Coordinates of C-alpha atoms and ligand atoms in Angstrom, one line a residue:
M1 CA -4.2 -23.6 -15.8
S2 CA -1.4 -24.3 -13.4
F3 CA -1.8 -21.2 -11.3
D4 CA -4.7 -19.1 -10.1
F5 CA -3.8 -15.5 -10.7
S6 CA -6.8 -14.2 -8.9
E7 CA -5.0 -15.1 -5.6
L8 CA -2.3 -12.6 -6.3
P9 CA -3.8 -9.1 -6.6
R10 CA -5.0 -8.9 -3.0
R11 CA -1.6 -9.9 -1.5
S12 CA -0.2 -7.6 1.1
P13 CA 3.4 -6.5 0.6
L14 CA 4.2 -7.8 4.1
S15 CA 3.6 -11.4 5.1
G16 CA 1.3 -12.5 7.9
E17 CA 4.3 -13.3 10.0
Q18 CA 5.9 -9.9 9.4
L19 CA 2.7 -8.2 10.3
Q20 CA 2.3 -10.2 13.5
Q21 CA 5.8 -9.4 14.5
L22 CA 5.2 -5.7 13.7
F23 CA 2.0 -5.5 15.6
A24 CA 3.5 -7.2 18.6
E25 CA 6.2 -4.6 18.6
L26 CA 3.6 -1.8 18.3
I27 CA 1.6 -3.1 21.2
A28 CA 4.7 -3.4 23.3
A29 CA 5.9 0.1 22.5
D30 CA 2.4 1.6 22.8
T31 CA 3.4 4.8 20.9
W32 CA 1.5 4.3 17.6
H33 CA -1.4 6.5 18.7
Q34 CA 0.8 9.6 19.2
Y35 CA 0.8 12.5 16.7
S36 CA 4.4 11.8 15.8
G37 CA 7.3 9.8 17.0
S38 CA 10.1 7.3 16.3
Y39 CA 8.4 5.5 13.4
G40 CA 8.0 8.6 11.3
E41 CA 11.6 9.7 12.2
Q42 CA 13.0 6.3 11.2
L43 CA 11.1 6.3 7.9
S44 CA 12.3 9.8 7.1
T45 CA 15.9 8.7 7.8
L46 CA 15.6 5.7 5.6
L47 CA 14.1 7.7 2.8
R48 CA 16.7 10.4 3.1
E49 CA 19.4 7.8 2.9
E50 CA 17.9 6.1 -0.1
Y51 CA 17.4 9.3 -2.0
R52 CA 20.5 11.0 -0.6
T53 CA 18.6 14.2 0.4
E54 CA 18.8 16.4 3.4
H55 CA 15.0 16.8 4.0
C56 CA 12.0 14.5 4.0
T57 CA 8.4 15.6 4.4
L58 CA 6.0 12.7 5.1
C59 CA 2.5 13.5 4.0
C60 CA -0.9 11.9 3.4
S61 CA -0.7 11.0 -0.3
G62 CA 1.5 11.2 -3.4
T63 CA -1.0 13.6 -4.9
I64 CA -0.5 16.1 -2.0
G65 CA 3.2 15.3 -2.3
V66 CA 3.1 16.6 -5.9
E67 CA 1.3 19.8 -4.8
L68 CA 3.8 20.3 -1.9
A69 CA 6.7 19.9 -4.2
L70 CA 5.3 22.4 -6.6
R71 CA 4.6 24.9 -3.8
G72 CA 8.0 24.2 -2.4
A73 CA 9.5 25.1 -5.7
G74 CA 7.7 28.4 -5.4
V75 CA 5.0 27.8 -8.1
R76 CA 2.3 30.4 -7.7
S77 CA -0.9 31.5 -9.3
G78 CA -0.2 32.7 -12.8
D79 CA 3.0 30.6 -13.2
E80 CA 3.4 27.8 -15.8
V81 CA 4.5 24.2 -15.1
I82 CA 5.7 22.0 -18.0
M83 CA 4.7 18.3 -18.0
A84 CA 4.1 15.4 -20.4
A85 CA 0.7 15.1 -21.9
Y86 CA 0.8 11.5 -21.0
D87 CA 1.0 11.3 -17.2
F88 CA -1.0 10.7 -14.1
R89 CA -3.7 13.3 -13.5
A90 CA -2.3 14.5 -10.2
G91 CA 0.3 16.8 -11.7
L92 CA -2.2 18.6 -13.9
V93 CA -4.8 19.0 -11.2
C94 CA -2.4 20.1 -8.5
T95 CA -0.9 22.7 -10.8
Q96 CA -4.4 24.0 -11.6
Q97 CA -5.2 23.9 -7.8
I98 CA -2.4 26.3 -7.1
G99 CA -3.8 28.6 -9.9
A100 CA -0.9 27.9 -12.2
Q101 CA -1.2 26.8 -15.8
P102 CA -0.1 23.3 -17.0
V103 CA 1.8 23.4 -20.2
L104 CA 1.6 20.0 -22.0
V105 CA 4.4 18.6 -24.1
D106 CA 4.2 15.4 -26.2
V107 CA 5.9 12.1 -25.3
L108 CA 8.5 10.3 -27.4
P109 CA 7.0 8.0 -30.1
E110 CA 5.5 4.9 -28.5
Q111 CA 7.0 5.6 -25.1
P112 CA 5.5 7.0 -21.8
V113 CA 8.5 9.4 -21.6
I114 CA 8.4 13.2 -22.1
D115 CA 10.1 14.4 -25.3
A116 CA 12.8 16.6 -23.7
E117 CA 13.6 18.1 -27.1
R118 CA 10.2 19.8 -27.0
V119 CA 10.5 21.2 -23.5
A120 CA 12.7 24.2 -24.3
A121 CA 10.2 25.5 -26.9
A122 CA 7.5 25.4 -24.2
I123 CA 9.3 27.8 -21.8
T124 CA 8.0 31.3 -21.4
P125 CA 8.8 34.1 -18.9
R126 CA 6.0 32.6 -16.7
T127 CA 7.5 29.1 -16.6
R128 CA 8.5 28.1 -13.0
A129 CA 9.0 24.4 -13.0
I130 CA 9.2 21.1 -15.0
L131 CA 7.3 18.2 -13.5
V132 CA 8.2 14.8 -14.7
S133 CA 7.3 11.2 -13.8
H134 CA 9.0 7.8 -14.3
L135 CA 6.1 5.9 -15.6
H136 CA 5.5 2.2 -16.1
G137 CA 9.1 1.0 -15.7
T138 CA 10.6 3.7 -17.9
V139 CA 13.0 6.4 -16.8
A140 CA 12.5 10.1 -17.3
P141 CA 15.4 12.0 -19.0
L142 CA 16.4 13.8 -15.9
R143 CA 19.9 14.9 -17.0
Q144 CA 18.6 16.5 -20.2
L145 CA 15.8 18.2 -18.3
R146 CA 18.2 19.4 -15.7
E147 CA 20.3 21.2 -18.3
I148 CA 17.2 22.8 -19.8
A149 CA 15.9 23.8 -16.3
D150 CA 19.3 25.3 -15.4
T151 CA 19.4 27.4 -18.5
S152 CA 16.1 29.0 -17.7
Q153 CA 16.3 28.9 -13.9
L154 CA 13.4 26.5 -13.5
S155 CA 12.9 23.9 -10.8
L156 CA 12.8 20.2 -11.8
I157 CA 10.4 18.0 -9.8
E158 CA 10.6 14.3 -10.1
D159 CA 7.4 12.2 -9.5
A160 CA 8.8 8.8 -8.5
C161 CA 5.4 7.5 -7.2
Q162 CA 5.7 4.5 -9.5
S163 CA 9.4 3.8 -9.1
P164 CA 10.6 3.7 -5.5
G165 CA 14.1 2.4 -5.2
L166 CA 15.1 2.9 -8.9
S167 CA 18.8 2.7 -9.5
H168 CA 20.8 5.9 -9.1
E169 CA 22.6 4.8 -12.3
V170 CA 19.6 5.4 -14.5
A171 CA 17.8 8.1 -12.5
D172 CA 20.6 10.5 -11.5
R173 CA 19.4 12.4 -8.5
V174 CA 19.6 15.8 -10.2
S175 CA 16.0 16.9 -9.5
D176 CA 15.2 19.5 -6.9
A177 CA 12.5 17.4 -5.3
V178 CA 11.4 13.8 -5.5
V179 CA 7.8 12.7 -4.7
L180 CA 6.8 9.3 -3.5
S181 CA 3.4 7.6 -3.0
F182 CA 2.4 5.0 -0.5
G183 CA -1.1 4.7 -1.8
G184 CA -3.1 1.5 -1.8
S185 CA -1.9 -0.1 -5.0
K186 CA 1.6 1.1 -5.0
L187 CA 4.9 -0.8 -4.5
L188 CA 5.3 0.7 -1.1
T189 CA 1.9 1.0 0.6
A190 CA 0.3 1.9 3.8
G191 CA -3.0 2.3 2.0
R192 CA -2.4 6.0 2.0
G193 CA 0.6 8.2 2.3
G194 CA 3.3 10.1 0.5
A195 CA 6.7 11.9 0.8
V196 CA 8.6 14.7 -0.6
L197 CA 12.4 14.6 -0.6
T198 CA 14.7 17.5 -1.2
S199 CA 18.1 18.8 -0.4
S200 CA 17.0 22.4 -0.9
A201 CA 16.4 24.2 2.4
A202 CA 14.2 26.7 0.6
I203 CA 11.9 24.1 -0.8
A204 CA 11.7 22.3 2.6
Q205 CA 11.0 25.6 4.3
R206 CA 8.2 26.6 1.9
I207 CA 6.6 23.2 2.4
R208 CA 6.8 23.5 6.2
I209 CA 5.2 27.0 6.1
H210 CA 2.4 25.7 3.8
T211 CA 1.6 22.5 5.9
W212 CA 2.0 23.8 9.4
R213 CA -1.4 25.3 10.6
G214 CA -0.9 25.0 14.3
N215 CA -0.7 21.3 13.5
E216 CA 0.3 19.3 10.5
A217 CA -2.4 19.8 7.8
V218 CA -1.6 16.8 5.6
P219 CA 0.2 14.3 7.9
M220 CA 1.2 10.7 7.8
S221 CA 0.5 8.7 11.0
E222 CA 2.9 6.7 13.1
L223 CA 1.0 3.6 12.2
Q224 CA 1.4 4.2 8.5
A225 CA 5.1 4.9 9.0
A226 CA 5.5 1.7 11.0
L227 CA 4.0 -0.3 8.2
L228 CA 6.3 1.2 5.6
I229 CA 9.6 0.7 7.4
P230 CA 9.9 -3.1 6.8
Q231 CA 8.7 -2.6 3.2
L232 CA 11.4 -0.1 2.6
Q233 CA 14.0 -2.5 4.1
Q234 CA 13.1 -5.2 1.6
L235 CA 12.4 -2.9 -1.3
H236 CA 15.5 -3.6 -3.5
E237 CA 15.1 -7.3 -3.0
V238 CA 11.4 -7.2 -4.1
N239 CA 12.1 -4.8 -7.0
A240 CA 14.9 -7.2 -8.2
A241 CA 12.5 -10.2 -8.0
R242 CA 9.9 -8.2 -10.1
A243 CA 12.6 -7.3 -12.6
A244 CA 13.6 -11.0 -12.9
A245 CA 9.9 -11.8 -13.6
V246 CA 9.8 -9.2 -16.4
R247 CA 13.2 -10.5 -17.7
A248 CA 11.8 -14.0 -17.8
M249 CA 8.8 -12.8 -19.8
L250 CA 11.1 -10.9 -22.2
T251 CA 13.2 -13.9 -22.9
A252 CA 10.3 -16.4 -23.2
G253 CA 8.4 -14.1 -25.5
G254 CA 10.2 -14.5 -28.8
V255 CA 9.5 -12.0 -31.6
D256 CA 5.9 -12.5 -32.6
L257 CA 4.0 -11.5 -29.5
P258 CA 0.7 -9.7 -30.1
F259 CA 2.0 -6.8 -28.0
R260 CA 5.3 -5.2 -27.1
M261 CA 6.6 -4.9 -23.6
L262 CA 8.0 -1.4 -23.3
V263 CA 11.2 -1.7 -21.3
T264 CA 14.3 0.5 -21.5
D265 CA 17.5 -0.7 -23.4
E266 CA 19.4 -0.5 -20.1
F267 CA 17.0 -2.9 -18.6
R268 CA 17.1 -5.3 -21.5
K269 CA 20.9 -5.6 -21.0
C270 CA 20.9 -5.9 -17.3
Q271 CA 18.3 -5.8 -14.5
T272 CA 20.1 -4.5 -11.5
D273 CA 23.1 -2.3 -10.7
E274 CA 26.0 -3.2 -8.4
S275 CA 24.2 -2.1 -5.3
G276 CA 21.3 -4.5 -6.1
R277 CA 18.9 -1.6 -7.2
A278 CA 16.7 -2.4 -10.2
L279 CA 17.4 -0.5 -13.4
A280 CA 13.7 -0.5 -14.0
V281 CA 11.0 -0.5 -11.3
F282 CA 7.6 -2.0 -12.4
Y283 CA 4.6 -0.7 -10.6
K284 CA 2.8 -1.7 -13.8
L285 CA 4.3 -3.3 -16.9
P286 CA 3.3 -1.5 -20.1
L287 CA 2.1 -3.7 -23.0
L288 CA 1.8 -1.8 -26.3
L289 CA -0.8 -3.1 -28.8
P290 CA 0.3 -2.9 -32.5
S291 CA -2.6 -0.5 -33.3
V292 CA -5.4 1.3 -31.6
P293 CA -8.1 -1.2 -30.7
R294 CA -11.8 -0.5 -31.1
P295 CA -13.3 0.4 -27.8
E296 CA -15.5 -2.8 -27.7
Q297 CA -12.4 -4.8 -28.6
R298 CA -10.5 -3.3 -25.7
E299 CA -13.3 -3.9 -23.3
R300 CA -13.4 -7.6 -24.4
L301 CA -9.6 -8.0 -23.8
L302 CA -9.8 -6.5 -20.4
R303 CA -12.8 -8.6 -19.5
M304 CA -11.1 -11.8 -20.6
A305 CA -8.1 -10.9 -18.5
Q306 CA -10.3 -10.2 -15.5
E307 CA -12.0 -13.5 -15.9
R308 CA -8.7 -15.2 -15.6
G309 CA -7.7 -13.2 -12.6
I310 CA -5.1 -11.1 -14.4
P311 CA -5.0 -7.5 -13.3
L312 CA -4.7 -5.9 -16.7
G313 CA -6.0 -2.4 -17.1
T314 CA -6.1 0.6 -19.4
A315 CA -3.4 3.3 -19.5
F316 CA -3.9 6.9 -18.3
Q317 CA -6.0 9.1 -20.4
A318 CA -3.9 11.8 -22.1
L319 CA -4.1 14.9 -20.0
H320 CA -5.6 17.1 -22.7
G321 CA -8.5 14.7 -22.9
F322 CA -10.2 15.7 -19.7
S323 CA -9.2 19.3 -18.9
A324 CA -11.1 22.3 -20.3
R325 CA -9.1 23.8 -23.1
S326 CA -8.8 27.1 -21.3
R327 CA -7.1 25.5 -18.3
F328 CA -3.9 24.3 -19.9
R329 CA -1.7 25.2 -22.8
A330 CA -0.5 22.6 -25.4
E331 CA 3.0 23.0 -26.8
G332 CA 2.5 21.7 -30.4
S333 CA 0.9 18.4 -31.3
L334 CA 0.1 16.0 -28.5
D335 CA -0.7 13.1 -30.9
G336 CA 2.0 10.8 -29.4
A337 CA 0.3 11.0 -26.0
S338 CA -3.1 10.3 -27.4
N339 CA -1.9 7.3 -29.4
L340 CA -0.1 5.9 -26.4
A341 CA -3.1 6.3 -24.2
D342 CA -5.2 4.4 -26.7
R343 CA -2.7 1.5 -27.4
L344 CA -1.2 0.9 -24.0
L345 CA -2.4 -1.7 -21.5
L346 CA -1.0 -2.0 -18.0
L347 CA -0.3 -5.1 -16.0
H348 CA -0.3 -4.6 -12.2
H349 CA 2.8 -5.6 -10.3
S350 CA 1.1 -8.1 -8.1
V351 CA 1.3 -10.8 -10.8
L352 CA 5.0 -10.0 -11.6
Q353 CA 6.6 -12.9 -9.8
P354 CA 9.4 -15.0 -11.3
D355 CA 7.7 -18.4 -10.6
H356 CA 4.7 -17.5 -12.6
S357 CA 5.9 -15.3 -15.3
V358 CA 6.1 -17.8 -18.2
S359 CA 2.5 -19.0 -17.6
L360 CA 1.4 -15.4 -17.2
L361 CA 2.9 -14.5 -20.6
Q362 CA 1.2 -17.5 -22.2
E363 CA -2.1 -16.4 -20.8
L364 CA -1.5 -12.8 -22.1
V365 CA -0.6 -14.1 -25.6
Q366 CA -3.9 -16.1 -25.7
I367 CA -6.0 -13.1 -24.5
L368 CA -4.3 -10.5 -26.7
S369 CA -3.9 -12.5 -29.9
Ligands
LIG401 C1 -0.2 7.1 -7.8 C2 0.5 8.2 -8.4 C3 0.4 9.5 -7.9 C4 -0.5 9.8 -6.7 O1 -0.3 9.1 -5.6 P1 -1.4 8.9 -4.5 O2 -0.7 8.5 -3.3 O3 -2.3 7.8 -5.0 O4 -2.1 10.2 -4.3 C5 1.1 10.5 -8.5 N1 1.9 10.3 -9.6 C6 2.0 9.1 -10.2 C7 2.8 9.0 -11.4 C8 1.3 8.0 -9.6 O5 1.4 6.8 -10.2

């Protein structure tokens, strides 16, 4: 093998040189230990510019960010929140934490994307919000959901934890609030952290009232913010490099791969927009197996990948798989989400680098054949 993939997963998003420069700056300024200050302010400004919003709340995780966005949208006990049955668990649990009811809608066939056509049927007088994520390099149908939300006066919350810096061309900023994660494995990371972006003064105010308890209850530290600023400044460049790596895999792959890389049609045609923002942002690249593998077969594939240092993992479990029946409502069949959860494998972004993408693809073909 020409390249040792096991070297890659532990790589920090900032180089040693960048970190040394940053820490020298932090020592000189001697303000990192304060409750709040210029780093948090600068990060907020950069995020507001990137997402073209008026307000930014920095917080301790993407998970809490989802809860704050829901609370900000006025979701209360007894309300309903519509979401895809295939999604990260945070949306479901945060909704339940507020005392509201998750309403699960199926995804499009073989795609980790909510089936917007099914959303309207899930709306009841108790529905307060639609929560939707851009998952595994795909893009949620925000425009379509915005129309549905407007018709029924619902809030639309966009979980962008997996796709910071996604092109505005594909993800029109029509949602009421955007949630970001800066958690330990994410594309922008301070180990922990999150943010909620909104242009709604009402949402921002409700979040402020909820989080302010004489002090910030779920804060981000100055040190975390300081580590995120240089990452945000290089985000589009790094996203574009990752997109190029996926592009190289798509073109090298041919037609008889033992899996299908799920990428959008827009991305197949072109990888970045005119501003240099990626048309698909890959926190994890989704590989769809042709059929549901037996559990022991899947275990074997993942073990083989692990032995070769390739960070390949399972998909999310479908949300109806781990919540008590009484704590959510299903809108029709959720078979698409179950099937996807069983057939999808996810490749972590740390190995998506242009120089190694062809040898990576060859390794994956060997493992998954
Ligand atoms: C990671 C993730 C979150 C939660 O972020 P944390 O910072 O880890 O709490 C929420 N939604 C999605 C889609 C995620 O991938």
